[in-house]
Amino acid sequence: VQLQASGGGLVQPGGSLGLSCAASGSIFSITDMAWYRQAPGKERELVARISTGGSTNYADSVKGRFTISRDNAKNTVYLQMNSLKPEDTAVYYCKANVWISSYYRRDYWGQGTEVTVSS
């Protein structure tokens, strides 16, 4: 199973950016999908999570600005980021909890995509 993230880049404060992450390989099904981020010198933190049914939760720091969504048919998770702030600068990682058979599941991580918010 591989997770391929894309969409990072440089954006000015107040701007918007969208990330996507597609899972591929021997996938039986996917439960939760999530975005994490890690800023320089800091620990990786949860940004947003979405269940198979679409239930979401967000870090307090991004509530009202970021929106997570998913397309189950495409095994893809998205993160729309609006009103970006310099403190959102980080490497963003996607994660998926994947059933690779009917009795075994594990977490897989994407390779990370860099987001820089700067004027």
XYZ file of N, CA, C and O in Angstrom:
476
model
N 0.857 -1.184 0.000
C 0.000 0.000 0.000
C 0.893 1.234 0.000
O 1.844 1.323 0.772
N 0.527 2.196 -0.835
C 1.266 3.465 -0.887
C 0.292 4.618 -0.794
O -0.819 4.548 -1.321
N 0.721 5.675 -0.108
C -0.033 6.915 -0.037
C 0.792 7.991 -0.725
O 1.943 8.222 -0.348
N 0.208 8.636 -1.708
C 0.890 9.672 -2.466
C 0.219 11.004 -2.217
O -0.926 11.220 -2.625
N 0.939 11.881 -1.543
C 0.412 13.207 -1.227
C 0.895 14.224 -2.241
O 2.013 14.113 -2.772
N 0.072 15.221 -2.482
C 0.443 16.288 -3.399
C -0.274 17.567 -3.031
O -1.257 17.537 -2.258
N 0.194 18.689 -3.579
C -0.503 19.946 -3.427
C 0.181 20.990 -2.568
O -0.322 22.099 -2.444
N 1.301 20.653 -1.972
C 1.987 21.635 -1.143
C 2.601 22.745 -1.966
O 2.617 22.692 -3.203
N 3.130 23.758 -1.272
C 3.780 24.848 -1.971
C 3.897 26.074 -1.105
O 3.702 26.016 0.113
N 4.207 27.178 -1.754
C 4.369 28.465 -1.074
C 3.124 29.306 -1.292
O 2.644 29.435 -2.430
N 2.613 29.871 -0.221
C 1.412 30.702 -0.308
C 1.569 31.869 0.650
O 2.232 31.757 1.697
N 0.960 32.984 0.314
C 1.017 34.163 1.181
C 0.035 34.025 2.336
O -0.981 33.321 2.213
N 0.308 34.690 3.440
C -0.651 34.688 4.549
C -2.028 35.142 4.075
O -2.140 36.091 3.291
N -3.030 34.423 4.547
C -4.393 34.710 4.128
C -4.826 33.944 2.899
O -6.008 33.949 2.546
N -3.891 33.283 2.263
C -4.186 32.544 1.049
C -4.733 31.158 1.314
O -4.961 30.758 2.472
N -4.960 30.422 0.235
C -5.539 29.076 0.316
C -4.677 28.078 -0.434
O -3.969 28.436 -1.386
N -4.788 26.849 0.004
C -4.056 25.761 -0.636
C -4.820 24.468 -0.398
O -5.428 24.298 0.666
N -4.792 23.580 -1.389
C -5.456 22.299 -1.237
C -4.473 21.157 -1.355
O -3.597 21.177 -2.221
N -4.591 20.192 -0.462
C -3.761 18.995 -0.487
C -4.630 17.789 -0.833
O -5.820 17.767 -0.511
N -4.014 16.818 -1.462
C -4.700 15.555 -1.706
C -3.745 14.409 -1.428
O -2.526 14.573 -1.483
N -4.314 13.263 -1.129
C -3.517 12.077 -0.816
C -4.286 10.854 -1.285
O -5.394 10.599 -0.781
N -3.709 10.126 -2.210
C -4.354 8.950 -2.773
C -3.665 7.679 -2.306
O -2.433 7.571 -2.381
N -4.466 6.734 -1.861
C -3.951 5.433 -1.444
C -4.115 4.439 -2.585
O -5.130 4.423 -3.276
N -3.096 3.612 -2.755
C -3.147 2.605 -3.811
C -2.470 1.326 -3.328
O -1.724 1.331 -2.358
N -2.748 0.233 -4.027
C -2.144 -1.047 -3.663
C -3.209 -2.049 -3.262
O -4.359 -1.954 -3.651
N -2.784 -3.012 -2.447
C -3.672 -4.090 -2.018
C -4.535 -3.621 -0.848
O -4.218 -3.871 0.315
N -5.598 -2.953 -1.171
C -6.481 -2.358 -0.166
C -7.792 -3.115 -0.116
O -8.493 -3.216 -1.127
N -8.102 -3.639 1.060
C -9.396 -4.285 1.260
C -10.430 -3.206 1.563
O -11.507 -3.168 0.963
N -10.101 -2.326 2.504
C -10.924 -1.159 2.786
C -10.098 -0.188 3.636
O -9.050 -0.561 4.157
N -10.584 1.030 3.765
C -9.898 2.050 4.548
C -10.851 2.575 5.600
O -12.013 2.883 5.277
N -10.393 2.674 6.818
C -11.233 3.265 7.861
C -10.885 4.745 7.964
O -11.140 5.502 7.030
N -10.306 5.183 9.073
C -9.991 6.599 9.227
C -8.875 7.047 8.281
O -7.931 6.303 8.021
N -9.001 8.286 7.809
C -7.922 8.950 7.089
C -7.663 10.275 7.791
O -8.592 10.852 8.382
N -6.428 10.736 7.731
C -6.100 11.923 8.518
C -4.938 12.685 7.890
O -4.180 12.143 7.076
N -4.841 13.926 8.308
C -3.687 14.764 7.974
C -2.986 15.148 9.276
O -3.636 15.543 10.247
N -1.681 15.038 9.262
C -0.827 15.489 10.347
C 0.141 16.528 9.776
O 0.305 16.640 8.555
N 0.787 17.258 10.660
C 1.832 18.163 10.203
C 2.961 18.212 11.228
O 2.750 17.959 12.410
N 4.128 18.560 10.726
C 5.289 18.682 11.590
C 6.074 19.912 11.171
O 6.606 19.976 10.061
N 6.102 20.876 12.069
C 6.864 22.100 11.843
C 8.302 21.885 12.310
O 8.562 21.015 13.144
N 9.232 22.675 11.797
C 10.640 22.511 12.197
C 10.802 22.616 13.702
O 10.306 23.555 14.330
N 11.467 21.631 14.275
C 11.726 21.643 15.702
C 10.559 21.261 16.574
O 10.646 21.342 17.804
N 9.467 20.837 15.960
C 8.281 20.478 16.736
C 7.876 19.035 16.452
O 8.293 18.438 15.464
N 7.032 18.504 17.320
C 6.538 17.154 17.126
C 5.414 17.144 16.085
O 4.737 18.143 15.865
N 5.236 15.983 15.495
C 4.133 15.823 14.554
C 2.813 15.921 15.311
O 2.650 15.339 16.393
N 1.848 16.641 14.726
C 0.559 16.821 15.375
C -0.577 16.535 14.410
O -0.452 16.722 13.194
N -1.687 16.091 14.986
C -2.877 15.834 14.196
C -3.503 17.155 13.759
O -3.705 18.049 14.574
N -3.821 17.250 12.483
C -4.507 18.423 11.955
C -5.998 18.153 11.824
O -6.826 18.936 12.291
N -6.338 17.043 11.173
C -7.743 16.708 10.956
C -7.865 15.221 10.661
O -6.947 14.613 10.114
N -9.034 14.672 11.018
C -9.298 13.259 10.810
C -10.703 13.102 10.264
O -11.614 13.874 10.620
N -10.887 12.097 9.419
C -12.224 11.833 8.870
C -12.460 10.333 8.837
O -11.591 9.552 8.436
N -13.646 9.937 9.259
C -13.995 8.522 9.269
C -14.551 8.109 7.917
O -14.785 8.942 7.039
N -14.790 6.825 7.765
C -15.369 6.315 6.524
C -16.710 6.966 6.241
O -17.035 7.281 5.092
N -17.463 7.189 7.288
C -18.786 7.779 7.131
C -18.800 9.289 7.022
O -19.866 9.878 6.819
N -17.617 9.908 7.163
C -17.541 11.358 6.992
C -17.497 12.166 8.272
O -17.470 13.401 8.212
N -17.469 11.526 9.418
C -17.325 12.278 10.663
C -15.921 12.856 10.742
O -14.950 12.175 10.403
N -15.859 14.097 11.192
C -14.568 14.786 11.200
C -14.233 15.347 12.565
O -15.121 15.604 13.386
N -12.964 15.526 12.819
C -12.519 16.328 13.948
C -11.232 17.048 13.557
O -10.485 16.576 12.692
N -11.038 18.200 14.190
C -9.958 19.098 13.818
C -9.180 19.561 15.045
O -9.711 19.658 16.141
N -7.928 19.896 14.797
C -7.156 20.576 15.831
C -7.766 21.955 16.049
O -8.260 22.578 15.098
N -7.733 22.426 17.274
C -8.324 23.739 17.576
C -7.706 24.837 16.717
O -8.381 25.787 16.330
N -6.435 24.695 16.420
C -5.724 25.743 15.698
C -6.174 25.909 14.247
O -5.888 26.937 13.629
N -6.885 24.913 13.710
C -7.298 24.998 12.304
C -8.805 25.006 12.132
O -9.298 25.134 10.993
N -9.554 24.867 13.213
C -11.019 24.852 13.114
C -11.521 26.123 12.445
O -11.092 27.227 12.771
N -12.442 25.931 11.511
C -13.013 27.067 10.814
C -12.202 27.531 9.620
O -12.667 28.346 8.823
N -10.980 27.016 9.488
C -10.120 27.419 8.359
C -9.817 26.244 7.427
O -9.687 26.428 6.221
N -9.695 25.054 7.994
C -9.351 23.874 7.208
C -10.564 22.961 7.096
O -11.374 22.866 8.024
N -10.663 22.277 5.974
C -11.731 21.308 5.762
C -11.149 20.012 5.209
O -10.470 20.028 4.174
N -11.431 18.922 5.899
C -10.997 17.611 5.425
C -12.174 16.919 4.762
O -13.317 17.039 5.219
N -11.896 16.209 3.692
C -12.938 15.456 2.998
C -12.282 14.223 2.366
O -11.051 14.110 2.333
N -13.119 13.332 1.877
C -12.576 12.116 1.261
C -13.494 11.620 0.167
O -14.704 11.888 0.174
N -12.907 10.887 -0.744
C -13.643 10.214 -1.806
C -13.349 8.730 -1.636
O -12.259 8.274 -1.983
N -14.282 7.999 -1.084
C -14.047 6.587 -0.774
C -13.832 5.759 -2.042
O -13.081 4.787 -2.026
N -14.485 6.133 -3.116
C -14.332 5.388 -4.364
C -12.917 5.516 -4.925
O -12.430 4.612 -5.618
N -12.278 6.639 -4.616
C -10.925 6.885 -5.117
C -9.861 6.667 -4.047
O -8.676 6.878 -4.304
N -10.272 6.262 -2.846
C -9.326 6.075 -1.736
C -8.461 7.317 -1.539
O -7.241 7.218 -1.330
N -9.086 8.458 -1.586
C -8.366 9.727 -1.538
C -8.921 10.617 -0.441
O -10.135 10.689 -0.249
N -8.002 11.289 0.246
C -8.378 12.251 1.265
C -7.845 13.622 0.838
O -6.785 13.718 0.223
N -8.611 14.653 1.169
C -8.265 16.017 0.786
C -8.187 16.899 2.030
O -8.830 16.623 3.046
N -7.435 17.977 1.900
C -7.401 18.992 2.944
C -7.417 20.354 2.267
O -6.463 20.716 1.581
N -8.517 21.065 2.439
C -8.610 22.422 1.926
C -8.228 23.376 3.045
O -8.838 23.347 4.120
N -7.224 24.190 2.793
C -6.706 25.097 3.814
C -6.943 26.536 3.375
O -6.443 26.954 2.318
N -7.711 27.251 4.163
C -8.016 28.648 3.873
C -7.472 29.539 4.985
O -7.161 29.058 6.080
N -7.380 30.826 4.701
C -6.909 31.802 5.700
C -5.611 31.337 6.342
O -5.472 31.351 7.568
N -4.688 30.945 5.517
C -3.447 30.373 6.030
C -2.617 31.398 6.785
O -2.606 32.600 6.442
N -1.932 30.911 7.813
C -1.094 31.745 8.675
C 0.342 31.226 8.624
O 0.574 30.049 8.343
N 1.293 32.080 8.929
C 2.691 31.612 8.946
C 2.898 30.395 9.844
O 3.724 29.534 9.536
N 2.130 30.327 10.923
C 2.288 29.189 11.837
C 1.741 27.882 11.273
O 1.893 26.833 11.894
N 1.107 27.932 10.111
C 0.684 26.705 9.431
C 1.822 26.084 8.622
O 1.672 24.985 8.082
N 2.932 26.793 8.542
C 4.079 26.277 7.811
C 4.563 24.977 8.433
O 4.849 24.917 9.634
N 4.644 23.938 7.614
C 5.031 22.619 8.110
C 5.090 21.642 6.942
O 4.664 21.964 5.827
N 5.580 20.462 7.229
C 5.426 19.344 6.302
C 4.154 18.615 6.695
O 3.976 18.260 7.866
N 3.284 18.426 5.743
C 1.992 17.801 5.981
C 2.030 16.341 5.510
O 2.455 16.059 4.385
N 1.574 15.461 6.389
C 1.564 14.025 6.117
C 0.145 13.498 6.161
O -0.621 13.850 7.059
N -0.188 12.627 5.234
C -1.466 11.946 5.307
C -1.261 10.559 5.918
O -0.174 9.985 5.836
N -2.306 10.080 6.533
C -2.274 8.756 7.139
C -3.598 8.062 6.869
O -4.661 8.696 6.898
N -3.531 6.777 6.624
C -4.740 5.984 6.407
C -4.640 4.692 7.190
O -3.577 4.060 7.238
N -5.748 4.338 7.808
C -5.833 3.048 8.494
C -6.462 2.063 7.517
O -7.637 2.205 7.172
N -5.652 1.100 7.077
C -6.031 0.268 5.932
C -6.184 -1.192 6.333
O -5.279 -1.783 6.937
N -7.323 -1.761 5.977
C -7.490 -3.215 6.047
C -6.872 -3.784 4.772
O -7.323 -3.483 3.666
N -5.843 -4.599 4.947
C -5.235 -5.217 3.764
C -5.731 -6.645 3.579
O -5.380 -7.310 2.601
N -6.531 -7.099 4.512
C -7.260 -8.355 4.363
C -8.470 -8.227 5.281
O -8.672 -7.189 5.903
N -9.231 -9.268 5.413
C -10.422 -9.192 6.263
C -10.083 -9.273 7.748
O -10.948 -9.089 8.595
N -8.809 -9.559 8.078
C -8.464 -9.732 9.492
C -7.227 -8.958 9.913
O -6.743 -9.105 11.042
N -6.647 -8.134 9.010
C -5.434 -7.406 9.374
C -5.490 -5.985 8.836
O -5.771 -5.765 7.654
N -5.223 -5.017 9.720
C -5.157 -3.628 9.295
C -3.984 -2.950 9.992
O -3.535 -3.372 11.053
N -3.527 -1.900 9.370
C -2.443 -1.121 9.956
C -2.483 0.277 9.382
O -3.173 0.551 8.399
N -1.698 1.180 9.986
C -1.588 2.543 9.496
C -0.507 2.657 8.428
O 0.559 2.041 8.554
N -0.804 3.444 7.426
C 0.186 3.790 6.400
C 0.300 5.310 6.330
O -0.689 6.031 6.512
N 1.518 5.768 6.045
C 1.794 7.199 5.955
C 2.223 7.592 4.554
O 2.929 6.828 3.878
N 1.816 8.784 4.156
C 2.330 9.361 2.928
C 3.708 9.946 3.139
O 4.206 10.021 4.275
N 4.316 10.420 2.066
C 5.701 10.865 2.112
C 5.857 12.284 2.632
O 6.963 12.696 2.928
N 4.782 13.008 2.762
C 4.864 14.384 3.240
C 4.936 15.381 2.096
O 5.599 15.139 1.089
N 4.243 16.480 2.282
C 4.287 17.563 1.304
C 4.453 18.876 2.069
O 3.789 19.100 3.081
N 5.349 19.721 1.593
C 5.711 20.910 2.349
C 4.798 22.080 2.029
O 4.517 22.373 0.862
N 4.342 22.732 3.081
C 3.528 23.933 2.964
C 4.269 25.077 3.655
O 4.626 24.964 4.831
N 4.482 26.142 2.912
C 5.159 27.325 3.457
C 4.248 28.526 3.298
O 3.810 28.830 2.181
N 3.962 29.181 4.416
C 3.117 30.372 4.407
C 3.998 31.561 4.747
O 4.458 31.712 5.877
N 4.224 32.384 3.739
C 5.161 33.493 3.920
C 4.904 34.561 2.880
O 4.500 34.268 1.755
N 5.152 35.803 3.273
C 5.028 36.904 2.329
C 6.379 37.210 1.685
O 6.478 38.096 0.842
